[in-house]
């Protein structure tokens, strides 16, 4: 059984940290999905209220009962739960270091509106030198993202359309560059994490934030880069596991 970290619990919900590579829900040819594994771990059935892609890691809300699930599905649909992500991308968005991506996303043959706000936090390079001093160098950026809508694969599609696909995304990204990244930097997993959740609990705003997962920290670690203001800095992960309550 795969252990799933529980960040917070009350009588209605759990806030969990989903590992990359775990499907949220079972189906044909899907083994050990989150809904089954977490139910075994806690000893009772859990109910999904939203989803993350299989290869995306990070914070999720799950419910302890069908009644709680119905309540939190409405809260999420009403944008009462704020989700923030970080991604390591190839290159920079064509719209600049801050902006909003509003490209429509196709679903079921229909165009759906979509809205993603982004801010580039750091730029750096994945680089490997051979014995002759020749190096392969790929420009990368750490991008902070906020969703205005929740379309399937929205972040992955929007970043790819903006010219800076997520590293490790072979479905929507750049397969050729991903192959090079695997060779020079060991990138094998999608570099995308839901690192921050803000929601109302007991009349107060509660913020949950986690460290970036090991596969993203490994790519950032010890990489000299530039922060969003253009200053030299060491690329590192976000703040450690924490939560805070604000009135």
CSV table of C-alpha atoms in Angstrom, one decimal, residues 20-243:
chain,number,residue,atom,x,y,z
A,20,UNK,CA,3.2,12.0,-8.4
A,21,UNK,CA,2.4,8.9,-10.5
A,22,UNK,CA,-0.8,8.0,-8.5
A,23,UNK,CA,-4.1,8.2,-10.3
A,24,UNK,CA,-6.8,9.8,-8.3
A,25,UNK,CA,-9.6,7.4,-9.2
A,26,UNK,CA,-9.6,3.7,-10.3
A,27,UNK,CA,-10.6,2.4,-13.7
A,28,UNK,CA,-9.5,0.0,-16.4
A,29,UNK,CA,-5.8,-0.8,-16.2
A,30,UNK,CA,-5.3,1.5,-13.2
A,31,UNK,CA,-3.9,0.0,-10.1
A,32,UNK,CA,-3.6,1.4,-6.6
A,33,UNK,CA,-5.6,4.6,-7.2
A,34,UNK,CA,-5.7,7.3,-4.5
A,35,UNK,CA,-9.4,6.8,-3.6
A,36,UNK,CA,-8.8,3.1,-2.8
A,37,UNK,CA,-5.3,3.5,-1.2
A,38,UNK,CA,-6.4,6.3,1.1
A,39,UNK,CA,-9.6,4.5,2.1
A,40,UNK,CA,-7.4,1.5,3.2
A,41,UNK,CA,-5.0,3.8,5.0
A,42,UNK,CA,-7.6,5.6,7.1
A,43,UNK,CA,-10.0,2.7,7.5
A,44,UNK,CA,-13.1,4.2,6.0
A,45,UNK,CA,-14.3,5.2,2.5
A,46,UNK,CA,-13.2,8.6,1.3
A,47,UNK,CA,-14.9,10.7,-1.3
A,48,UNK,CA,-13.3,12.8,-4.0
A,49,UNK,CA,-14.2,16.4,-4.4
A,50,UNK,CA,-11.7,17.5,-7.1
A,51,UNK,CA,-8.8,15.9,-9.0
A,52,UNK,CA,-5.1,16.2,-9.9
A,53,UNK,CA,-3.6,14.6,-13.0
A,54,UNK,CA,-1.9,11.3,-12.4
A,55,UNK,CA,1.6,12.8,-12.8
A,56,UNK,CA,0.9,16.0,-10.8
A,57,UNK,CA,1.8,15.9,-7.1
A,58,UNK,CA,0.6,18.0,-4.3
A,59,UNK,CA,-2.3,19.2,-2.1
A,60,UNK,CA,-5.8,17.9,-2.5
A,61,UNK,CA,-9.0,18.0,-0.4
A,62,UNK,CA,-11.0,14.8,0.1
A,63,UNK,CA,-14.2,14.3,2.0
A,64,UNK,CA,-15.1,11.8,4.8
A,65,UNK,CA,-18.7,11.4,3.8
A,66,UNK,CA,-21.0,11.9,0.8
A,67,UNK,CA,-22.7,14.9,2.5
A,68,UNK,CA,-19.3,16.5,3.1
A,69,UNK,CA,-18.3,15.8,-0.5
A,70,UNK,CA,-21.4,17.5,-1.8
A,71,UNK,CA,-20.7,20.6,0.3
A,72,UNK,CA,-17.0,20.8,-0.7
A,73,UNK,CA,-17.7,20.2,-4.4
A,74,UNK,CA,-20.0,23.3,-4.3
A,75,UNK,CA,-17.4,25.3,-2.4
A,76,UNK,CA,-14.7,24.4,-5.0
A,77,UNK,CA,-17.1,25.2,-7.9
A,78,UNK,CA,-17.8,28.5,-6.2
A,79,UNK,CA,-14.1,29.3,-6.1
A,80,UNK,CA,-14.0,29.2,-2.3
A,81,UNK,CA,-10.9,27.0,-2.4
A,82,UNK,CA,-7.9,28.7,-4.0
A,83,UNK,CA,-5.3,26.4,-5.6
A,84,UNK,CA,-1.7,27.5,-6.5
A,85,UNK,CA,0.9,25.6,-8.4
A,86,UNK,CA,4.5,25.7,-9.3
A,87,UNK,CA,6.0,24.3,-12.5
A,88,UNK,CA,9.5,24.0,-13.9
A,89,UNK,CA,9.2,24.8,-17.6
A,90,UNK,CA,11.3,24.9,-20.7
A,91,UNK,CA,12.1,28.5,-21.6
A,92,UNK,CA,9.9,31.5,-20.8
A,93,UNK,CA,6.2,32.3,-21.6
A,94,UNK,CA,5.9,34.3,-24.8
A,95,UNK,CA,3.7,36.8,-22.9
A,96,UNK,CA,6.6,37.9,-20.6
A,97,UNK,CA,7.5,37.1,-17.0
A,98,UNK,CA,4.0,37.9,-15.6
A,99,UNK,CA,0.6,37.6,-17.2
A,100,UNK,CA,-2.6,35.8,-17.8
A,101,UNK,CA,-3.2,33.0,-20.3
A,102,UNK,CA,-6.7,33.0,-21.7
A,103,UNK,CA,-6.5,30.4,-24.6
A,104,UNK,CA,-9.6,28.3,-24.9
A,105,UNK,CA,-9.3,24.6,-24.2
A,106,UNK,CA,-11.1,22.0,-26.3
A,107,UNK,CA,-13.1,19.3,-24.4
A,108,UNK,CA,-15.5,16.9,-26.2
A,109,UNK,CA,-15.2,18.8,-29.4
A,110,UNK,CA,-16.2,22.1,-27.8
A,111,UNK,CA,-14.1,25.1,-27.0
A,112,UNK,CA,-14.1,26.0,-23.3
A,113,UNK,CA,-12.9,29.3,-21.8
A,114,UNK,CA,-9.9,29.0,-19.5
A,115,UNK,CA,-7.9,31.4,-17.4
A,116,UNK,CA,-4.4,30.9,-15.8
A,117,UNK,CA,-2.4,33.6,-14.0
A,118,UNK,CA,1.3,33.2,-13.9
A,119,UNK,CA,4.5,34.7,-12.6
A,120,UNK,CA,8.1,33.6,-13.4
A,121,UNK,CA,10.0,33.3,-10.1
A,122,UNK,CA,13.4,32.1,-11.3
A,123,UNK,CA,15.3,31.3,-14.5
A,124,UNK,CA,18.2,28.9,-14.7
A,125,UNK,CA,19.8,26.2,-16.9
A,126,UNK,CA,20.0,22.4,-16.9
A,127,UNK,CA,23.6,21.9,-18.1
A,128,UNK,CA,26.0,19.0,-18.5
A,129,UNK,CA,29.6,19.2,-19.7
A,130,UNK,CA,31.4,16.3,-21.4
A,131,UNK,CA,35.1,15.5,-21.1
A,132,UNK,CA,36.0,18.0,-23.9
A,133,UNK,CA,34.4,21.0,-22.1
A,134,UNK,CA,31.5,21.1,-24.5
A,135,UNK,CA,28.1,21.5,-22.7
A,136,UNK,CA,24.5,20.9,-23.4
A,137,UNK,CA,22.4,23.7,-21.9
A,138,UNK,CA,18.6,24.0,-21.6
A,139,UNK,CA,16.9,27.2,-20.3
A,140,UNK,CA,14.4,26.5,-17.6
A,141,UNK,CA,12.0,28.6,-15.5
A,142,UNK,CA,10.2,28.1,-12.2
A,143,UNK,CA,6.7,29.5,-12.6
A,144,UNK,CA,4.0,30.2,-10.0
A,145,UNK,CA,0.5,29.7,-11.2
A,146,UNK,CA,-3.0,30.4,-10.1
A,147,UNK,CA,-6.1,28.9,-11.8
A,148,UNK,CA,-9.1,31.0,-12.7
A,149,UNK,CA,-10.8,27.9,-14.2
A,150,UNK,CA,-10.3,24.2,-13.7
A,151,UNK,CA,-10.3,22.6,-17.1
A,152,UNK,CA,-8.6,19.2,-17.6
A,153,UNK,CA,-4.9,19.6,-18.1
A,154,UNK,CA,-5.4,23.3,-18.2
A,155,UNK,CA,-2.0,24.3,-16.8
A,156,UNK,CA,-0.1,21.9,-19.1
A,157,UNK,CA,-2.0,23.0,-22.2
A,158,UNK,CA,-1.8,26.7,-21.4
A,159,UNK,CA,2.0,26.7,-20.7
A,160,UNK,CA,2.6,24.6,-23.9
A,161,UNK,CA,0.6,27.1,-25.9
A,162,UNK,CA,2.6,29.9,-24.4
A,163,UNK,CA,5.9,28.4,-25.6
A,164,UNK,CA,7.1,27.1,-22.3
A,165,UNK,CA,5.9,23.6,-21.8
A,166,UNK,CA,6.4,21.9,-18.5
A,167,UNK,CA,9.5,19.8,-18.2
A,168,UNK,CA,8.7,16.1,-18.3
A,169,UNK,CA,5.3,16.6,-20.0
A,170,UNK,CA,5.4,14.2,-23.0
A,171,UNK,CA,1.7,14.6,-23.7
A,172,UNK,CA,1.4,18.4,-24.2
A,173,UNK,CA,5.1,19.4,-24.1
A,174,UNK,CA,8.3,19.0,-26.1
A,175,UNK,CA,9.2,15.4,-26.4
A,176,UNK,CA,12.6,16.0,-27.9
A,177,UNK,CA,13.8,18.5,-25.2
A,178,UNK,CA,12.3,16.2,-22.5
A,179,UNK,CA,14.5,13.4,-23.9
A,180,UNK,CA,17.6,15.6,-23.5
A,181,UNK,CA,16.5,16.7,-20.0
A,182,UNK,CA,16.2,13.1,-19.0
A,183,UNK,CA,19.8,12.5,-20.2
A,184,UNK,CA,21.5,15.6,-18.8
A,185,UNK,CA,19.4,16.2,-15.6
A,186,UNK,CA,17.6,13.0,-14.9
A,187,UNK,CA,14.1,14.5,-15.4
A,188,UNK,CA,11.7,11.5,-15.6
A,189,UNK,CA,8.6,13.0,-13.9
A,190,UNK,CA,6.2,15.9,-14.7
A,191,UNK,CA,7.6,19.0,-13.0
A,192,UNK,CA,4.3,20.3,-11.6
A,193,UNK,CA,3.0,20.5,-8.0
A,194,UNK,CA,-0.1,21.9,-6.3
A,195,UNK,CA,1.9,23.5,-3.5
A,196,UNK,CA,-0.7,25.8,-1.8
A,197,UNK,CA,-4.3,25.6,-0.8
A,198,UNK,CA,-6.3,28.4,0.8
A,199,UNK,CA,-9.8,27.7,2.2
A,200,UNK,CA,-12.2,28.8,4.9
A,201,UNK,CA,-12.4,26.6,8.0
A,202,UNK,CA,-14.5,27.6,11.1
A,203,UNK,CA,-14.9,31.1,9.8
A,204,UNK,CA,-11.2,31.7,9.3
A,205,UNK,CA,-9.0,31.6,6.2
A,206,UNK,CA,-6.6,28.6,6.4
A,207,UNK,CA,-3.6,28.4,4.2
A,208,UNK,CA,-1.7,25.1,3.6
A,209,UNK,CA,1.7,25.0,1.9
A,210,UNK,CA,4.1,22.2,1.3
A,211,UNK,CA,7.6,21.8,0.0
A,212,UNK,CA,8.1,21.0,-3.7
A,213,UNK,CA,8.5,17.2,-4.2
A,214,UNK,CA,11.9,15.6,-4.4
A,215,UNK,CA,11.9,15.3,-8.2
A,216,UNK,CA,11.4,19.1,-8.5
A,217,UNK,CA,13.9,19.9,-5.8
A,218,UNK,CA,16.5,17.7,-7.5
A,219,UNK,CA,16.2,19.8,-10.6
A,220,UNK,CA,16.3,23.1,-8.7
A,221,UNK,CA,19.0,22.2,-6.2
A,222,UNK,CA,22.2,24.2,-6.5
A,223,UNK,CA,21.2,25.8,-9.8
A,224,UNK,CA,22.4,29.4,-10.1
A,225,UNK,CA,19.7,31.5,-11.6
A,226,UNK,CA,17.9,34.8,-11.7
A,227,UNK,CA,14.8,35.7,-9.6
A,228,UNK,CA,11.9,37.6,-11.0
A,229,UNK,CA,13.6,40.9,-10.4
A,230,UNK,CA,16.7,39.8,-12.3
A,231,UNK,CA,18.9,39.3,-9.3
A,232,UNK,CA,21.3,36.4,-8.9
A,233,UNK,CA,20.0,33.7,-6.6
A,234,UNK,CA,20.2,30.1,-5.8
A,235,UNK,CA,17.2,28.2,-7.1
A,236,UNK,CA,15.5,26.3,-4.2
A,237,UNK,CA,12.1,24.9,-3.2
A,238,UNK,CA,9.2,26.7,-1.6
A,239,UNK,CA,8.8,26.9,2.1
A,240,UNK,CA,8.5,23.8,4.2
A,241,UNK,CA,5.2,22.1,5.2
A,242,UNK,CA,3.1,24.6,7.1
A,243,UNK,CA,-0.3,26.1,7.6
